Structure formats: C-alpha cells, structure tokens
Short mmCIF file of C-alpha atoms and ligand atoms in Angstrom, two decimals:
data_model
loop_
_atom_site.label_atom_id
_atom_site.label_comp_id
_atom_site.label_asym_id
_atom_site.label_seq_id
_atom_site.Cartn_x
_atom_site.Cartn_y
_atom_site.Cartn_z
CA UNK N 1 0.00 0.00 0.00
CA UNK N 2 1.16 3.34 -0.72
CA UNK N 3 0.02 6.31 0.84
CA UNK N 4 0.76 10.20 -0.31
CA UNK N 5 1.63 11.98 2.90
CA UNK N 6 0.43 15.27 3.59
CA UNK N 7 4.19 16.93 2.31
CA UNK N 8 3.53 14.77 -0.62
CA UNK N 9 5.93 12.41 0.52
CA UNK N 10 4.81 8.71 0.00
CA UNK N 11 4.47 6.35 2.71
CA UNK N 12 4.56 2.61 2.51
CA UNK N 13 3.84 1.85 6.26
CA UNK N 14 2.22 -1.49 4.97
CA UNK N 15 5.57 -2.76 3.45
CA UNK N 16 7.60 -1.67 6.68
CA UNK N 17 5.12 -3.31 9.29
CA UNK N 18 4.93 -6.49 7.42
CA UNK N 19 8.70 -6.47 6.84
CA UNK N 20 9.36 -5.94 10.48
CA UNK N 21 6.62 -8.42 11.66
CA UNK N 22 7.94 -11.08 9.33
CA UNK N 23 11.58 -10.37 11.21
CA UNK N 24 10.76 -10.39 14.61
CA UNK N 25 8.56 -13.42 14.21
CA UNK N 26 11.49 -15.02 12.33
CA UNK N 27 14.12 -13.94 14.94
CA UNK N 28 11.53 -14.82 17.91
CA UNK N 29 11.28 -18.42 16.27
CA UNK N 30 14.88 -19.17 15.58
CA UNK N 31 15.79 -17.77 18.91
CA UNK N 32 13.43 -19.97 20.91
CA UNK N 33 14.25 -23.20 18.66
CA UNK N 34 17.76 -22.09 19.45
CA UNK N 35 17.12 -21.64 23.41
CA UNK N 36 14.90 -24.87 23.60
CA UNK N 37 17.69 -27.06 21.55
CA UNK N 38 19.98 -26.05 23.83
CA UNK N 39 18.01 -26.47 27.07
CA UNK N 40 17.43 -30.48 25.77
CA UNK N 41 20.93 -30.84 25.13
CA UNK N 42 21.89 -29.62 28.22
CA UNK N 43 19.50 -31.67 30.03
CA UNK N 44 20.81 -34.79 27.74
CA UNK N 45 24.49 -33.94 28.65
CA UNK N 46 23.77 -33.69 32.57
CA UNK N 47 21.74 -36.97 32.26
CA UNK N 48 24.08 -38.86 30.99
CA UNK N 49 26.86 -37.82 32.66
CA UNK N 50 25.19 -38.59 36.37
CA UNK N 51 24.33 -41.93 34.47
CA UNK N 52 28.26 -43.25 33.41
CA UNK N 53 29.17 -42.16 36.59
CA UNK N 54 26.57 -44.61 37.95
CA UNK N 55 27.18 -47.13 35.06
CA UNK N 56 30.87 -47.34 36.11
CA UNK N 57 30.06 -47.59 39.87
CA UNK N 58 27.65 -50.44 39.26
CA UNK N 59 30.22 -51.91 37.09
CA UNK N 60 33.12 -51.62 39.65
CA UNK N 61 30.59 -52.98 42.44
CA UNK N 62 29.24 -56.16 40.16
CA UNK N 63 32.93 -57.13 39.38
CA UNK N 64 34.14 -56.50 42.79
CA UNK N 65 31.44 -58.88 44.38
CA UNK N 66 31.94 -61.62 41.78
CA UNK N 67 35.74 -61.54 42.89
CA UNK N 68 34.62 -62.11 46.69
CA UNK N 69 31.86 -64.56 45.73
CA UNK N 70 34.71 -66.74 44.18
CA UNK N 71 36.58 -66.29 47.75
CA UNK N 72 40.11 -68.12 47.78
CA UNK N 73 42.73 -66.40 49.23
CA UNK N 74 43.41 -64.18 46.25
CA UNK N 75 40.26 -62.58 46.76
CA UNK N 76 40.70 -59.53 48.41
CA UNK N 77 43.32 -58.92 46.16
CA UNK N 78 41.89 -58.87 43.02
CA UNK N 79 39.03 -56.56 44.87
CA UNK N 80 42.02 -53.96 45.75
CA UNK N 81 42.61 -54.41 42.35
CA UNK N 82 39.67 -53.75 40.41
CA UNK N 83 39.09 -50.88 42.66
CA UNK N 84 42.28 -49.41 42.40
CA UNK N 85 40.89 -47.80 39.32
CA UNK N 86 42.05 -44.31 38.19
CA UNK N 87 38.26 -43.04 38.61
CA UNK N 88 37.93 -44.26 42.34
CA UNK N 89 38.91 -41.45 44.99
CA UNK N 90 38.43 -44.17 47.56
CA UNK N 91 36.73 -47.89 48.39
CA UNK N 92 35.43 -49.65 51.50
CA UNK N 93 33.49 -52.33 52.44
CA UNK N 94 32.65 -52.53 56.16
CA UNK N 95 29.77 -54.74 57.78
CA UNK N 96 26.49 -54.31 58.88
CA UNK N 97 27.42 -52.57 62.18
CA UNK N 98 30.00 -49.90 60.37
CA UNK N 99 33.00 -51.39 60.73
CA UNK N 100 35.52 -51.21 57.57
CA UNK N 101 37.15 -54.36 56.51
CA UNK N 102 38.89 -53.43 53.55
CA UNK N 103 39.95 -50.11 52.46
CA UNK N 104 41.80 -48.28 49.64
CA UNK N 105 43.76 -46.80 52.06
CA UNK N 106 44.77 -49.65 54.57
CA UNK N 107 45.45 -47.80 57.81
CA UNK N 108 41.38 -47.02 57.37
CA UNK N 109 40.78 -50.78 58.19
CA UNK N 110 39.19 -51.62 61.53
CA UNK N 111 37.84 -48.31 61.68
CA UNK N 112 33.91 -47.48 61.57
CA UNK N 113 31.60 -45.64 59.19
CA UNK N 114 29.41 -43.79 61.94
CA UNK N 115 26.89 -42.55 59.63
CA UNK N 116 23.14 -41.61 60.62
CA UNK N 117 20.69 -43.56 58.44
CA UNK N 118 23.11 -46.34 57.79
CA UNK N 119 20.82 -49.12 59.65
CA UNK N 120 17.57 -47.85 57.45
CA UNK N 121 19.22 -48.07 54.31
CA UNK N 122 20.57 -51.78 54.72
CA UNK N 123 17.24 -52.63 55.81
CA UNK N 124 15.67 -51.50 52.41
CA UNK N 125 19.14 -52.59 50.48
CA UNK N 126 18.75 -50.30 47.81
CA UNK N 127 21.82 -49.58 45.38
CA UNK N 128 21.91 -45.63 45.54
CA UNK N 129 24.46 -43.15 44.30
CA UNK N 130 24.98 -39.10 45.57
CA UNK N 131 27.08 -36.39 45.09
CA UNK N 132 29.45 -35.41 47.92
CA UNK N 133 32.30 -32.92 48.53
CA UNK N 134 35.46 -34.72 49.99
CA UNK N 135 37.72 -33.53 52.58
CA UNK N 136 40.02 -32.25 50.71
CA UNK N 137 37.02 -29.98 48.84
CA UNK N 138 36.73 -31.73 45.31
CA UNK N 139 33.03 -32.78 44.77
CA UNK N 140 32.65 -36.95 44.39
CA UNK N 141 30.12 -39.60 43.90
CA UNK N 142 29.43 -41.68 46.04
CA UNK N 143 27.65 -44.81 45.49
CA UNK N 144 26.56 -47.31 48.30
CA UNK N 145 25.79 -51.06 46.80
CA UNK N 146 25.17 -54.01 49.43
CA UNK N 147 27.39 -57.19 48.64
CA UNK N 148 26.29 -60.52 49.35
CA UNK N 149 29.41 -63.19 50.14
CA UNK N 150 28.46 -66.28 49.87
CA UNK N 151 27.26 -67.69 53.46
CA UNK N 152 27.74 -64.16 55.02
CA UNK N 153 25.77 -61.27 56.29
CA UNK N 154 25.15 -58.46 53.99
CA UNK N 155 27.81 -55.88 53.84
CA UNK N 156 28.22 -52.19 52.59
CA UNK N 157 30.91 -51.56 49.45
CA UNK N 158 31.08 -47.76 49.34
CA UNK N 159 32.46 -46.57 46.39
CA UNK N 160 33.57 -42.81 46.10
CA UNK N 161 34.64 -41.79 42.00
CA UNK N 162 36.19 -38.84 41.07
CA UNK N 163 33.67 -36.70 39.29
CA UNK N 164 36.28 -34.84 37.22
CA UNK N 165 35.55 -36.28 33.65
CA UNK N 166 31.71 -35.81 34.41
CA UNK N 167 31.92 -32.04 35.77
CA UNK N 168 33.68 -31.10 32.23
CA UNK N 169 31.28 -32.68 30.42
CA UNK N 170 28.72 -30.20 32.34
CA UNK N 171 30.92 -27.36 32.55
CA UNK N 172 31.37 -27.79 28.67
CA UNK N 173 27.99 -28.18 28.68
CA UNK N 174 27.14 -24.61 30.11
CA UNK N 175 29.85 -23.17 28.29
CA UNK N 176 27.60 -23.49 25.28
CA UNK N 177 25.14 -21.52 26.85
CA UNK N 178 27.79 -18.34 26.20
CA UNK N 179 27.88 -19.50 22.67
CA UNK N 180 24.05 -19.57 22.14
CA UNK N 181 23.83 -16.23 23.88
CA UNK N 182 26.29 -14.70 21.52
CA UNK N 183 24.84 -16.43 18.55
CA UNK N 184 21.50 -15.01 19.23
CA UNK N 185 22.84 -11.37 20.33
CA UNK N 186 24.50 -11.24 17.07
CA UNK N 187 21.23 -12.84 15.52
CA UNK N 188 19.62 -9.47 16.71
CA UNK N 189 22.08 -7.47 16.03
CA UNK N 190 21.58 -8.32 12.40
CA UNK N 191 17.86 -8.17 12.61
CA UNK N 192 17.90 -4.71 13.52
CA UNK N 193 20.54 -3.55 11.47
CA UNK N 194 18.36 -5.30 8.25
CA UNK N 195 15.46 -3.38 9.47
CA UNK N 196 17.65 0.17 9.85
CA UNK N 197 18.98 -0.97 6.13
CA UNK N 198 14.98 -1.65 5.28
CA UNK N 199 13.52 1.19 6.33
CA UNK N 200 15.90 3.51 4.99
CA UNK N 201 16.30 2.26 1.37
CA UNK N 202 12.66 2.79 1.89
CA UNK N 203 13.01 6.34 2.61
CA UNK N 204 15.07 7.01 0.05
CA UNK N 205 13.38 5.35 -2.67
CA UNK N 206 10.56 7.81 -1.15
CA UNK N 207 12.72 10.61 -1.63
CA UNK N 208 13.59 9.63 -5.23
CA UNK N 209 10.09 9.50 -6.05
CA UNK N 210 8.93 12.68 -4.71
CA UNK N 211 11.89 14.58 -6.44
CA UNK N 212 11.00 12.96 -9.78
CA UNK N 213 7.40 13.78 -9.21
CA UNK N 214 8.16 17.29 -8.58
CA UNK N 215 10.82 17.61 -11.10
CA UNK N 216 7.72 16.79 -13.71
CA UNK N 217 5.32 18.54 -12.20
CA UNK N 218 8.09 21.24 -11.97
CA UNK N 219 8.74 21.47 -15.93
CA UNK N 220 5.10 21.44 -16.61
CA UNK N 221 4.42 24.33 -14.32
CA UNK N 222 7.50 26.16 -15.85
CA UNK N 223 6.20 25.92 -19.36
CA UNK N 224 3.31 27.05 -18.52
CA UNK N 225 3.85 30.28 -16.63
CA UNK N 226 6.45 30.80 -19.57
CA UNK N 227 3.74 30.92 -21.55
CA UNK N 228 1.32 32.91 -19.18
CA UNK N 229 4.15 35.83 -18.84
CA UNK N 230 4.61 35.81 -22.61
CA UNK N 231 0.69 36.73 -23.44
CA UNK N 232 0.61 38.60 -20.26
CA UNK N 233 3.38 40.96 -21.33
CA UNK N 234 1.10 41.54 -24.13
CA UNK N 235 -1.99 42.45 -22.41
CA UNK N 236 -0.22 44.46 -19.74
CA UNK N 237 2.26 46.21 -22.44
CA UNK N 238 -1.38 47.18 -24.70
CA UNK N 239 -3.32 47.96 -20.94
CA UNK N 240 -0.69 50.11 -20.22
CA UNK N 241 -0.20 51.99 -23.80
CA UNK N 242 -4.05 52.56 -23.30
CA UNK N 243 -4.05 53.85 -20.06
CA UNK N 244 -1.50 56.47 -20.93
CA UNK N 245 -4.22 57.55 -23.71
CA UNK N 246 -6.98 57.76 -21.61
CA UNK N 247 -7.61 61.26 -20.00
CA UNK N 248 -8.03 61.08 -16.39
CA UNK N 249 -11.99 61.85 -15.95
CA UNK N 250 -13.19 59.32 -18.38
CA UNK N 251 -15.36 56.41 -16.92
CA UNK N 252 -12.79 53.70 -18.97
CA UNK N 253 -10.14 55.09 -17.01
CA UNK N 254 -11.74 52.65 -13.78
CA UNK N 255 -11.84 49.50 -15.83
CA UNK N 256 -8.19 49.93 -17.03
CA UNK N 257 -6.58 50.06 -13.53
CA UNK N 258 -8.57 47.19 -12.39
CA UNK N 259 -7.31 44.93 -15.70
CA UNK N 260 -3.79 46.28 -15.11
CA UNK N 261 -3.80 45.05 -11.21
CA UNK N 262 -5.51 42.09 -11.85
CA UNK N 263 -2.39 41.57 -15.18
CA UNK N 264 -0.06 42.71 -11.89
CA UNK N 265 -1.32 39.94 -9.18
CA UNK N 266 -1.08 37.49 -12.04
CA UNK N 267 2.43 38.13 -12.80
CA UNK N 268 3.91 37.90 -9.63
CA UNK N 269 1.91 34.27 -8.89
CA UNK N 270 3.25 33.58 -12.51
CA UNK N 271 6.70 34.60 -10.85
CA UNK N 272 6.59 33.01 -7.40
CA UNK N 273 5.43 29.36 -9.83
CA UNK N 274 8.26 30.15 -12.11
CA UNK N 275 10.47 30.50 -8.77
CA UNK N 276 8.84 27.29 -7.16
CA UNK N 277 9.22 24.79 -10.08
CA UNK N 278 12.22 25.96 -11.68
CA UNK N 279 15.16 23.64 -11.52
CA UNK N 280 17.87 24.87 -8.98
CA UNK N 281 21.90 25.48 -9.22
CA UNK N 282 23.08 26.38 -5.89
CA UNK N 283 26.30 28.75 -5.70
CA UNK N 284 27.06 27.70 -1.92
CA UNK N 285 29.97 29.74 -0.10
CA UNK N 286 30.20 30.59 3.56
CA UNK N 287 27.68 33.23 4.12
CA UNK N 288 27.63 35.78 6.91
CA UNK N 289 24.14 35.12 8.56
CA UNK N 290 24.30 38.29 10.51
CA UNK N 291 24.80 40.39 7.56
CA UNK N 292 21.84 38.37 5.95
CA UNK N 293 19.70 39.11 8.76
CA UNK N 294 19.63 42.51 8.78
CA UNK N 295 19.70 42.91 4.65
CA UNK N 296 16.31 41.17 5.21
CA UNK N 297 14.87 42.87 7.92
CA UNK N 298 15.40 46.33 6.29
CA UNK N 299 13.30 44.93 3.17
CA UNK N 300 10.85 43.33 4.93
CA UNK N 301 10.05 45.26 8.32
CA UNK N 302 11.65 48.70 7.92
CA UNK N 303 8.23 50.01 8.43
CA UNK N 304 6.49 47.77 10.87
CA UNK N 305 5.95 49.40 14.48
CA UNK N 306 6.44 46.42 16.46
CA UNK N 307 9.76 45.40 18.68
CA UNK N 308 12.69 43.40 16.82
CA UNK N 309 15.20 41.65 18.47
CA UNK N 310 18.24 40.27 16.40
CA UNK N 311 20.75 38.19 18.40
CA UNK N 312 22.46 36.15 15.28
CA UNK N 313 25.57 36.02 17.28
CA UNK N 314 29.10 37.18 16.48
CA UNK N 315 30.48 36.07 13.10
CA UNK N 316 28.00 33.13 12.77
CA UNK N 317 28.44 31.58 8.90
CA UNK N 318 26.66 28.90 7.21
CA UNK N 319 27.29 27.35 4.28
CA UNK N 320 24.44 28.60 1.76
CA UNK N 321 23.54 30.13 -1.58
CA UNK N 322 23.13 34.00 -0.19
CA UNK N 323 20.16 34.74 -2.82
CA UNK N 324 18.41 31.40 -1.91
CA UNK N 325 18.94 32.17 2.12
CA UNK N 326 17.70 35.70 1.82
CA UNK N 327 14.59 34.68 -0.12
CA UNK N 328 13.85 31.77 2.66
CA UNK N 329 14.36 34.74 5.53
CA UNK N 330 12.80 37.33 3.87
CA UNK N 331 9.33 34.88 3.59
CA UNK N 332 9.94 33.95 7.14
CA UNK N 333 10.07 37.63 8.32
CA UNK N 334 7.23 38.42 6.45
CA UNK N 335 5.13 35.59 7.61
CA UNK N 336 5.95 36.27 11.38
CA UNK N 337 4.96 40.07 10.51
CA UNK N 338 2.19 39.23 9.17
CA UNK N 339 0.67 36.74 11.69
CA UNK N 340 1.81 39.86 14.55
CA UNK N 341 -0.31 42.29 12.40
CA UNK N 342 0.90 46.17 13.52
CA UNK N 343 2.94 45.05 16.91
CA UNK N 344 4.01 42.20 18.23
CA UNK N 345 7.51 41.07 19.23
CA UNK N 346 9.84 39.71 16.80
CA UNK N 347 13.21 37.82 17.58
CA UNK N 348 15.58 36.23 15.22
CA UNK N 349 18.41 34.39 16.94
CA UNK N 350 21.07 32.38 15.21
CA UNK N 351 22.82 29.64 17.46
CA UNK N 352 25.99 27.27 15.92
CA UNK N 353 27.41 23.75 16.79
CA UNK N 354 29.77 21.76 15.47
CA UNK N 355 28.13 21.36 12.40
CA UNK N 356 25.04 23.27 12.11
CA UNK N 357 23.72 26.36 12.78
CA UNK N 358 20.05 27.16 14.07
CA UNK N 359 18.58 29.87 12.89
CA UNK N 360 15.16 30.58 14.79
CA UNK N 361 12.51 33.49 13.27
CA UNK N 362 10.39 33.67 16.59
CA UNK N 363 6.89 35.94 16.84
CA UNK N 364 4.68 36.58 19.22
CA UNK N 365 1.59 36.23 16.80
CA UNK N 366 -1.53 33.52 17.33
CA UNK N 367 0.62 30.85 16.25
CA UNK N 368 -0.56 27.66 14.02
CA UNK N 369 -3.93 25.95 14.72
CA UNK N 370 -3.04 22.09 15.19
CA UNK N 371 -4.91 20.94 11.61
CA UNK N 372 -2.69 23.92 9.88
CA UNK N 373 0.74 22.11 10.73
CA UNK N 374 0.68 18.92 8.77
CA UNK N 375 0.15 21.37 5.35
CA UNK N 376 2.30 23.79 6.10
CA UNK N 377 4.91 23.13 3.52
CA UNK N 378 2.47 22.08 0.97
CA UNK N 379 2.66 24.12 -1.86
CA UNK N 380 -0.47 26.52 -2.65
CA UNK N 381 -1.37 26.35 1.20
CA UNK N 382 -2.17 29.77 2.21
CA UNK N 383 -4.49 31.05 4.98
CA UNK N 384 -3.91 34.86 3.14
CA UNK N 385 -5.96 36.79 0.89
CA UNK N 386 -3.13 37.74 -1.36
CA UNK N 387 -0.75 34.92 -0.43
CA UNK N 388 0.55 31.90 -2.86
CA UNK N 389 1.23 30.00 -0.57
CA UNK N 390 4.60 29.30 -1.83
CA UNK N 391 6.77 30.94 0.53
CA UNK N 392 7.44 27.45 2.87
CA UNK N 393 6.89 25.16 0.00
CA UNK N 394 9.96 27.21 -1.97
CA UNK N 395 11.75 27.66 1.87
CA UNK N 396 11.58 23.69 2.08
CA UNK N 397 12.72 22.86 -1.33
CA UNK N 398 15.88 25.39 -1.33
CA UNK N 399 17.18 24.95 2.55
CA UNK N 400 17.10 21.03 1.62
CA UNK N 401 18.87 21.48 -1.44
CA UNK N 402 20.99 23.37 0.52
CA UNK N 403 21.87 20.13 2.65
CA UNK N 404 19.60 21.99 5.87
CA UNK N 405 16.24 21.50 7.53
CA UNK N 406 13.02 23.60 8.25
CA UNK N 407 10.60 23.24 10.37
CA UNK N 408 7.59 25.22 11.28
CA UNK N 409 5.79 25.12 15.09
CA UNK N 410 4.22 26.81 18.10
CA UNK N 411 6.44 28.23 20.24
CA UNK N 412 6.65 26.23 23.72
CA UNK N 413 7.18 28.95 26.23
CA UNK N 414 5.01 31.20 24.91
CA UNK N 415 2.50 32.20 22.30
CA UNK N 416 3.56 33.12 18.71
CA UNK N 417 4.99 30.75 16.46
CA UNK N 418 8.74 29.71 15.91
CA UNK N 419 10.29 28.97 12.18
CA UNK N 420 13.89 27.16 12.39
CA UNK N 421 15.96 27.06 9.97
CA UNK N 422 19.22 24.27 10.10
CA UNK N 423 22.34 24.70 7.69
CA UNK N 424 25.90 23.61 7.39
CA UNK N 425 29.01 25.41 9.93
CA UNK N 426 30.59 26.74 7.16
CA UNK N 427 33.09 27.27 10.39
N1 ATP I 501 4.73 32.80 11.68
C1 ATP I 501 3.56 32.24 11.35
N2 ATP I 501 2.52 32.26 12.22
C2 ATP I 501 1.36 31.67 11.90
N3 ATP I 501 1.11 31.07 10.73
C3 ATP I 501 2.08 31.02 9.81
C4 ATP I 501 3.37 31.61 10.07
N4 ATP I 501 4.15 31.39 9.00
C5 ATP I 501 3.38 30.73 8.11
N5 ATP I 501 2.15 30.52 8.57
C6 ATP I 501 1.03 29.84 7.89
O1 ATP I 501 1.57 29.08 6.85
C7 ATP I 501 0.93 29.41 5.61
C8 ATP I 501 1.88 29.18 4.46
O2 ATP I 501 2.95 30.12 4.51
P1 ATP I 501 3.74 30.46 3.17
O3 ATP I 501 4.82 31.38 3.48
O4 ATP I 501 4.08 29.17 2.49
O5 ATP I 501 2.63 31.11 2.26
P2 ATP I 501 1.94 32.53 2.43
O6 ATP I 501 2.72 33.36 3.35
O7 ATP I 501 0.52 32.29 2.75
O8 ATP I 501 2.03 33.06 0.96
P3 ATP I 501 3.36 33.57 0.21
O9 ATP I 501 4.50 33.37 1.13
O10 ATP I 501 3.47 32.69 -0.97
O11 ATP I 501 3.11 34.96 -0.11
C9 ATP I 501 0.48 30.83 5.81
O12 ATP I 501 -0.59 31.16 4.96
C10 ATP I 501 0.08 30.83 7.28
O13 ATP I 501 -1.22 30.30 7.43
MG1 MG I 502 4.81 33.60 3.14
#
C-alpha cells in the first residue's frame, strides 16, 4: 500500500510493518528453537553424565562382588585391584554394624563408618548413588551397593569416583550456553541492522520518487507560466499603452486600472510558480548570517511598528547560496509580521554547533492551529488573501537542497509561532 503523505511524501507503512513483523517473528522463532535445543541438550548432557558415573560404579561394584563370591585367598586382592581404578577417589566395604574391613587406604581398616541412616538403608538394600564434597574440597560420587558373600551377612561396598571427567562434560555443557547467547545477540544485532537498512532504502526510494514527481510537475508548471508571462506581457504592455491615452476623468479610465492590477497579481503568482518549479543550481559559499539578517529585515520590516530583536551572534556563517537564504528569511520575516499584524515582538536568533547552525525566526503572533501544521509546507497552502502560498513550500525545497532543515511550530514557552531554519558550519 502506498500512501501520499500530507508533504507529498509517499508512505509505505504497509511494506515496513509487514517487513518488520515477518523479522521479529522469524528472529523470535529461531531464537526460541535455538534456546529450547539447547536447554534439551543440556538436560541430555547432565543426564548422561550422572548416568556413566553410575554405570561405572555399578560396574566396579558387580565385578568386585563376583571376585569375593569366588573367595580363595586371592580374593581380596583382586578386589584392591579392580578398585584401584584411576576413577575411584576411595573404596570400602565394612559390615552391617560400620566397621571397615577393607579399604583403599589400609590404615582405614578396623575403623567405623558412623553414619546416621546407615541401619535404614541396609534394611531396604537399595543400590543408591549421591554427590558429595570430599575432605580435601573436590566434589565426588558416592555410590553405596550391598554385597552378598556367599554364606555371610550383607555388607556395605562404598564406592567414592572422582567426578572430574563428568563435571567437564557439564561445565562444557554450560559453556555453550555463552555461545548460544552470543549467537543469538549477534542474531539481533543483524535483525535490527536489516530493518535500519529496510527502512531507509525505503526512505530514500521515497525521496527519489517525490523529487521525480516534482521535477515533472516542476517542468510542466515552468512551461506554462512561460507561456502565461509571454501573453501577459502583451496584455499588460497594450493595458498600459491605453491607459497612458486615456484622460483622467473618463469612466474607462476605472476599468483599465482594475485589468492592469488584476495583469499585476497574475504576474507575480506567474513569478513566485516560475520561482517554485524551476530547476535549482546552488552557488554555496560561507555566508555571513548576521549580515543576511539585517539585509532582510530592512526589506521586509523597515516600516512595521512592532519590537525586533536580532541576536544572530558574532560572526555566525553557514554554508548557503546567499540569494536562496535571503529569499527563505525574507518569507519567514514576512510571515511572522504578518501573523503579529501592527505590533508584536519579533526575535531572530542564530545559534551554531559543530556542524550546524540554528537559525530561529520567533513571533509573538496567534501561532498555528493544530490541523494547519501537517500542510504547512504544501505548496499553494495559504491562509492569506493575497498569499501563494509558496513561501514554505519554496523555503523547504531550497534549505534542503541546501543540505539543511526547516521546520515550522508553536512556540513552547510562549505564544507566537517559531520557524527554524538548520544549515551547514561553514566554520
Ligand atoms: N509565523 C507564522 N505564524 C502563523 N502562521 C504562519 C506563520 N508562517 C506561516 N504561517 C502559515 O503558513 C501558511 C503558508 O505560509 P507560506 O509562506 O508558504 O505562504 P503565504 O505566506 O501564505 O504566501 P506567500 O509566502 O506565498 O506569499 C500561511 O498562509 C500561514 O497560514
Ligand atoms: Mg509567506
């Protein structure tokens, strides 16, 4: 859908929302398959970590009670051997009432495993496995699995496994959380910057438009105020070369001056049109804007009662095309003047940055009613009797062209309206 905004300017605010919509539904799907994938992974990876660990416990404790099943004097042995495993931190097996009979570490034998909850658990003989911190401060497993010897009470084989291998696997495992959230912060990143790169190739395909619109609509007008001045020349030139014949008291006398200000009013639209659509060079050079200023307030208000306040500040210079800039100023001075009526307070201020300057046209007239702002650079919009309506629309087109801004409002502070003007520091 495209829409003609009220500047002329075309909007496509369908093509935008549905190319944003499409982009954050895209980015909000791939970053929640992304987020989900990983959560399952990670849950996979923890899983089966906690489960080798378990699987080679259970291993360890199967092939350690099979080798004291067989008995014989090599026995106990080949238990110290199987557990003597790289993974194992430390083994025991002690009986029913706590005390160790075979340890890793053999000064440890004859001791007891005082342990609350020891009695319960080799009443229910369950094989069960938890994670522990040692002494030394390293986290463990430990896994508690009740061994049957042939003709023998039931005794405890505590196995405790170093959990190293397992806690990388994990620790790799929430490393890749950093990745994902990288992944998808740079998966944003590019979103937006497509839909920056979107929007404004929009906008300037806008902007092409427009200027090739008015560039047509500009040679049309051109030829045909051409053509208006050329017969109007005629009818003025023969008006005129009438009037002069015409003695003072005759009744004809009347009708003349009315045909030669109507021929008059014509030719200056016909000029301000030829002005408007004509196609612009700009000369730009660093321009004084305090010499400017006061060039156009002695053509446009050397007259006008009211109180004038020029603060363009000392040796302020934009970079501008002086005729264009005086034109722009001179319809801004006359505007505020004219919305003030006899009196009123007028203030033009100039204020520069590092690379622009703001030139403000400030009066303390009705200002704009809120349904007059969104045409006020539209050319032919005039609230005047006599007015074009030209004066912003030309304003617009030149201080553009002139790499600048312009903006029309209501003052904030106070009544009266407020016309800035932004251009190049030619400084
Ligand atoms: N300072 C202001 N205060 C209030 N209204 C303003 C002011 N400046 C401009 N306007 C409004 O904006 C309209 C358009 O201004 P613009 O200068 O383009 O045309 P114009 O002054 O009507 O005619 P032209 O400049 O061609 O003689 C004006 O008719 C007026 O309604
Ligand atoms: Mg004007």
């Amino acid at each position: 859908m495209v829409n003609i905004g009220p500047n002329g300017r075309k909007k496509r605010p369908g093509a935008v929302v549905l190319f944003r919509s499409i982009l954050f539904l895209f980015l909000l799907l791939s970053s929640s398959a992304i987020l989900y994938g990983t959560a399952v992974n990670t849950r996979a990876v923890r899983d089966l970590a906690e489960t080798s660990m378990e699987s080679t416990a259970l291993a360890l404790s199967t092939s350690a009670e099979s080798a004291l099943r067989s008995g014989g004097n090599r026995a106990e042995g080949e238990v110290r051997n199987i557990l003597s495993d790289r993974v194992v931190a430390y083994a025991m097996v002690a009986r029913k009432d706590g005390t160790i009979v075979l340890h890793t570490n053999p000064s440890m034998v004859g001791g007891n495993i005082r342990e609350a909850g020891l009695g319960e658990w080799l009443r229910t003989g369950k094989t069960f496995g938890r994670r522990i911190m040692l002494g030394t401060g390293l986290p463990a497993y430990e896994f508690n699995y009740l061994l049957h010897r042939p003709g023998g009470d039931p005794e405890i084989l505590r196995l405790v496994l170093h959990t190293t291998r397992a806690d990388r696997i994990l620790s790799d495992a929430r490393r890749m959380w950093w990745i994902v959230g990288g992944v998808l912060v740079l998966l944003w990143a590019v979103g937006i910057a497509l839909d920056r790169v979107f929007a404004r190739h929009l906008r300037l395909q806008a902007q092409v438009e427009r200027r090739e619109r008015l560039a047509l609509i500009g040679q049309m007008t051109a030829t045909l105020s051409h053509e208006i001045r050329n017969a109007l020349g005629s009818i003025k030139g023969y008006a005129q070369w009438v009037d002069e014949r015409v003695e003072t008291a005759d009744p004809k006398k009347k009708g003349l001056a009315a045909v030669l200000q109507g021929t008059m009013r014509i030719e200056s639209l016909v000029n301000d049109l030829l002005l408007f659509s004509r196609e612009e060079t700009y000369s730009v050079q660093p321009v004084d804007v305090g010499v400017l200023v006061h060039e156009s307030m002695a053509g446009e208000a050397s007259g006008w009662k009211g109180e004038v306040e020029l603060d363009p500040g000392e040796g302020t210079v934009v970079s501008a095309d002086p005729e264009k800039l005086r034109r722009v100023l001179a319809n801004g001075i006359r505007n505020a003047i004219q919305s003030m009526g006899d009196r009123g307070h007028l203030r033009i201020s100039a204020r520069p940055d590092d690379r622009r300057v703001e030139i403000r046209i400030e009066d303390s007239g009705p200002g704009i009613p809120e349904s007059e702002i969104p045409r006020l650079f539209t050319p032919f919009h005039t609230t005047k009797a006599d007015g074009t309506g030209l004066g912003l629309a030309y304003s617009k087109k030149t201080v553009e062209g002139m790499n600048g801004e312009i903006d029309l409002a209501n003052r904030q502070e106070t009544a009266g309206a407020v016309l800035t003007i932004l251009l190049p520091n030619a400084r």
